[in-house]
CSV table of C-alpha atoms and ligand atoms in Angstrom, one decimal:
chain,number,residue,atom,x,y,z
C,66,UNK,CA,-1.7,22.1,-12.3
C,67,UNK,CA,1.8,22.1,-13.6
C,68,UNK,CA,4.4,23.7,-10.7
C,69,UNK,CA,7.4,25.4,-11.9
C,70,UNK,CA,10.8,22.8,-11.6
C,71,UNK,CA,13.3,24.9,-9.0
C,72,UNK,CA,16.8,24.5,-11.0
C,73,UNK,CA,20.7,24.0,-9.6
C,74,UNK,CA,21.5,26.0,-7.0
C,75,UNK,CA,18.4,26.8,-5.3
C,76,UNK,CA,19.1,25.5,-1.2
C,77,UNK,CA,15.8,23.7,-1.3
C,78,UNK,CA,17.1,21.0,-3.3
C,79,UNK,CA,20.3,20.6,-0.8
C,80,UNK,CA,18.1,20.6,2.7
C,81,UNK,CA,17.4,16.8,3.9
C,82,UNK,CA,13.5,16.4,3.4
C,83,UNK,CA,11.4,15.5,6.9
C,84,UNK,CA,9.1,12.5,7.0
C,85,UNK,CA,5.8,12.9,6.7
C,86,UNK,CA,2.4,12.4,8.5
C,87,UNK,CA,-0.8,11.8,6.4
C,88,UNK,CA,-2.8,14.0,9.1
C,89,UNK,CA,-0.3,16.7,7.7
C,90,UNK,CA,-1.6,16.3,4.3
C,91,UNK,CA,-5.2,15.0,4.1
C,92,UNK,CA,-5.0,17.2,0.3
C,93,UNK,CA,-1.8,14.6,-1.4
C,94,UNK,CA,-3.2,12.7,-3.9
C,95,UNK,CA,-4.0,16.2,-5.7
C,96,UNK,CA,-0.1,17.0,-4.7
C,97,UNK,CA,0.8,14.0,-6.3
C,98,UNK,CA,-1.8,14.6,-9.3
C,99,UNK,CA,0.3,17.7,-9.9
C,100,UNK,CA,3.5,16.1,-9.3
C,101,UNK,CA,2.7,13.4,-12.0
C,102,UNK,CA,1.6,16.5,-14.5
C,103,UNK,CA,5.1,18.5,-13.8
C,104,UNK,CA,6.6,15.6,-14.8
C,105,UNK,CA,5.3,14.2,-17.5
C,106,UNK,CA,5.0,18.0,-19.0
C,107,UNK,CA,9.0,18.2,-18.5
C,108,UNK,CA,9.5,14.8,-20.4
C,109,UNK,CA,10.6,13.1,-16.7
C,110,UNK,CA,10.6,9.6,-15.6
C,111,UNK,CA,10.9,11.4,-11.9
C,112,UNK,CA,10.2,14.4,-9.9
C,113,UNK,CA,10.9,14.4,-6.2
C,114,UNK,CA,8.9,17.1,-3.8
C,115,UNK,CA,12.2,19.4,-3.2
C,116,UNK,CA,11.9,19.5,-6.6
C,117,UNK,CA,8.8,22.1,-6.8
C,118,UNK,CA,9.9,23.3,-3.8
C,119,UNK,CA,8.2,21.3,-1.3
C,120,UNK,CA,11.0,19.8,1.5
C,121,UNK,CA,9.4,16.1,2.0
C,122,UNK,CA,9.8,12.6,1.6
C,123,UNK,CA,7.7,12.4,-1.4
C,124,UNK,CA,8.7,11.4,-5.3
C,125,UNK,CA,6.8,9.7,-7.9
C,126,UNK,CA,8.0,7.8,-10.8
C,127,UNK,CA,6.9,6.7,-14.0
C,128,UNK,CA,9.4,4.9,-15.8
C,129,UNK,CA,7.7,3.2,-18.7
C,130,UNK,CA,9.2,5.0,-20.9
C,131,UNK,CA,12.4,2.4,-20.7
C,132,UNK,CA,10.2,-0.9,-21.2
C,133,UNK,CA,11.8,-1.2,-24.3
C,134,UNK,CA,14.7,-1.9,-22.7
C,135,UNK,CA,13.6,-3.4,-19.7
C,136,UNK,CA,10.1,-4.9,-20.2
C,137,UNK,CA,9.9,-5.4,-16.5
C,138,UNK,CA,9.8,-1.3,-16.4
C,139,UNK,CA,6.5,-1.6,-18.5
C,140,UNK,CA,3.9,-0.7,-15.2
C,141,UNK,CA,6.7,1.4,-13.3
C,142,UNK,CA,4.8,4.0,-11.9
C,143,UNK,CA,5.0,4.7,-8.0
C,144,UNK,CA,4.7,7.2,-5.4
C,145,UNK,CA,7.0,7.1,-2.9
C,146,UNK,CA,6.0,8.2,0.3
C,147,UNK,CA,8.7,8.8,3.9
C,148,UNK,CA,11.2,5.9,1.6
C,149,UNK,CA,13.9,5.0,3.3
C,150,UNK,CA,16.8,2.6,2.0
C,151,UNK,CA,17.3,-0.3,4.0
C,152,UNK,CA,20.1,-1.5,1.8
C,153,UNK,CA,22.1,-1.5,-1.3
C,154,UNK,CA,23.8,-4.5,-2.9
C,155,UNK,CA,25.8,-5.6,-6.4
C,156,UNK,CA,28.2,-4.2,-8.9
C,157,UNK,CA,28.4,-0.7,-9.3
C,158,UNK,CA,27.3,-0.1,-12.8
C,159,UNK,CA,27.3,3.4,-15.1
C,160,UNK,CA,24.1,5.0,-16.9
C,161,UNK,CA,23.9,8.8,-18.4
C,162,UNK,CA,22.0,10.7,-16.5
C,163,UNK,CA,19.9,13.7,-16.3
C,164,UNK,CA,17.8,15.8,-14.0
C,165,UNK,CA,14.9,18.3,-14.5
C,166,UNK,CA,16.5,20.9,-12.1
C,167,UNK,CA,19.9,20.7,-14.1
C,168,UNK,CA,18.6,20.8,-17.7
C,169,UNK,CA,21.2,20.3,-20.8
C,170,UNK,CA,23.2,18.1,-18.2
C,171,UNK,CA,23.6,14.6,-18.5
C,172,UNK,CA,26.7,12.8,-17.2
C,173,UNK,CA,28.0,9.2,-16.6
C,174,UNK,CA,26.8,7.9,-12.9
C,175,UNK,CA,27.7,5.0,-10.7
C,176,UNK,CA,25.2,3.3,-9.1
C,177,UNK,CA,24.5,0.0,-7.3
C,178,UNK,CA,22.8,-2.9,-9.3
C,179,UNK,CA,20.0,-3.2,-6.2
C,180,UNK,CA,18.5,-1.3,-3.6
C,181,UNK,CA,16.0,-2.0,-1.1
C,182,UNK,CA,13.4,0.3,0.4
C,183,UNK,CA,10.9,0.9,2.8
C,184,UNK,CA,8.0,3.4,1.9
C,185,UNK,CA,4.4,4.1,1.7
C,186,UNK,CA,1.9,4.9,-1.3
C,187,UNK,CA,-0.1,7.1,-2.4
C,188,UNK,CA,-2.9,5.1,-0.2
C,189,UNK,CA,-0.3,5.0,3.3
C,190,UNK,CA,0.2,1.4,2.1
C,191,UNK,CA,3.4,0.5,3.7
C,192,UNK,CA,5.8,-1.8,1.4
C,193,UNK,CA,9.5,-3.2,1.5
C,194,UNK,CA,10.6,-3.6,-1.6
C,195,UNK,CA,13.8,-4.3,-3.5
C,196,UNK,CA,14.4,-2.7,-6.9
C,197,UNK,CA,17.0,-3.9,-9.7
C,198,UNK,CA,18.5,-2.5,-12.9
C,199,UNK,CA,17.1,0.9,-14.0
C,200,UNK,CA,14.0,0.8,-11.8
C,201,UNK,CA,17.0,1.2,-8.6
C,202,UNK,CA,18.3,3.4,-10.9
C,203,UNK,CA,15.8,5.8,-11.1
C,204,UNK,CA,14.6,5.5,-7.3
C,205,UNK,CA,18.4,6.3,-6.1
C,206,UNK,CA,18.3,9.3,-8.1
C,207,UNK,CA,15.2,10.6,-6.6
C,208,UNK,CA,15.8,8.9,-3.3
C,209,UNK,CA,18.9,11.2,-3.4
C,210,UNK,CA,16.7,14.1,-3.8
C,211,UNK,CA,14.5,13.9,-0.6
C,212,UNK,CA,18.6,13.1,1.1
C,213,UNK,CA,19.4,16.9,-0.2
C,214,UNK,CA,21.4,15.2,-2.8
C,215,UNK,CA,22.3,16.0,-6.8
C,216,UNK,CA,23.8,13.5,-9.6
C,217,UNK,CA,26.6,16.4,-10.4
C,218,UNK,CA,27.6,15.1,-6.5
C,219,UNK,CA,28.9,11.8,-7.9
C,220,UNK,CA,31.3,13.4,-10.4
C,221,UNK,CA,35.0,12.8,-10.1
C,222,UNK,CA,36.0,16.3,-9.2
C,223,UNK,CA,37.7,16.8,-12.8
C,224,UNK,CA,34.2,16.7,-14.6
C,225,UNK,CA,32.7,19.0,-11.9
C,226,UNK,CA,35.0,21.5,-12.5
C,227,UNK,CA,34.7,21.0,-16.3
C,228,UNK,CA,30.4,21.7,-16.2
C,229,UNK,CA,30.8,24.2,-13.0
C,230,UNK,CA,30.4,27.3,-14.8
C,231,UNK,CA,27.8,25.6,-16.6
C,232,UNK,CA,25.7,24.7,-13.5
C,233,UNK,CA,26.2,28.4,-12.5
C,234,UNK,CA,24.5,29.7,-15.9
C,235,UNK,CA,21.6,27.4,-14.8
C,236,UNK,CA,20.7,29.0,-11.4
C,237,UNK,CA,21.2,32.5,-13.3
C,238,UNK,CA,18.6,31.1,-15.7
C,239,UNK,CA,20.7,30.5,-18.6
C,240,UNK,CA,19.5,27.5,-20.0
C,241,UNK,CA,16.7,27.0,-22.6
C,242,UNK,CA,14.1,24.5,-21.4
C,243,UNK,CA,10.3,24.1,-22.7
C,244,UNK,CA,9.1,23.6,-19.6
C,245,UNK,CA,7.9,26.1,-16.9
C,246,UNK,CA,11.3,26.9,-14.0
C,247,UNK,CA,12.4,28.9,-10.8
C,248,UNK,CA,16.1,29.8,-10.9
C,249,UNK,CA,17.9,30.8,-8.0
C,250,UNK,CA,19.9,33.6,-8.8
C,251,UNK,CA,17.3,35.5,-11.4
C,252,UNK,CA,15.2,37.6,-8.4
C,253,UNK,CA,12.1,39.1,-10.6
C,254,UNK,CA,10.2,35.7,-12.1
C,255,UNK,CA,10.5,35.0,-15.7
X,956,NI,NI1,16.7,14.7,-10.6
């Protein structure tokens, strides 16, 4: 089952996600199922539980879709469950990005070259690992998302005021995406 992607502007994506327990959710692998199919019916390498509206420390990524760049990023797909980064280290480096909930958006980014994290799978499996390159990448933009956090944050304030009324045309539901989204500001669904 495919959940609708809640787009800019909507407060779920701005509230800091809770940890949680797995007594709390005995039904997440089919969560996670689901999360997986949003995401890879958007054209994602990421989807983080705010994201469809849930407010938890949950994302999944799959970012094979970069091997050719980054052979390394061949297997890269992971659920990440209560993450939490234990440290960030190296040269801040830049990489367009995007975001399902801001669609049409993609903007220049500074991010450190390694982060390390601790967090549980899909199976409660607990792990502390440290990611480089465009796997950290794509966890620190979905870590940010469970942190109530957006790329558009990073901006220098010059390009947020150039794409603000842009980001405001998203939460009215002025954008043209292909896959299934809530908007904030539109009140009947559409
Ligand atoms: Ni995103």
């Amino acid at each position: 089952m495919k959940f609708p992607i809640i787009a800019y502007g909507d407060p779920v994506l701005r509230r800091k996600a809770p940890s949680i327990e797995p007594d709390e959710y005995p039904h997440i692998k089919a969560l996670i199922d689901n999360m997986f199919e949003t995401m890879y019916g958007a054209h994602g390498v990421g989807l983080a539980a705010p994201q469809v509206g849930l407010s938890m420390r949950l994302f999944v990524i799959d970012a094979s879709v970069f091997s050719d760049d980054d052979a390394s990023l061949k297997d890269f797909k992971r659920v990440f469950i209560n993450a939490c980064i234990l440290d960030e280290s190296g040269e801040e480096w830049p990489f367009n990005e995007g975001c399902l909930s801001i669609p049409e958006i993609r903007e220049d980014v500074y991010r450190k070259q390694n982060v390390k994290l601790s967090y549980y799978d899909e199976n409660w499996k607990h792990h502390e690992e440290t990611f480089s390159g465009m796997a950290a990448r794509v966890v620190q933009h979905e870590y940010d998302h469970i942190e109530g956090k957006l790329f558009t944050d990073k901006l220098s304030p010059l390009r947020k005021r150039l794409i603000e009324k842009r980001l405001n045309d998203i939460s009215k539901g002025m954008v043209d995406v292909d896959y299934k989204m809530k908007f904030p500001a539109v009140k009947k669904g559409r």
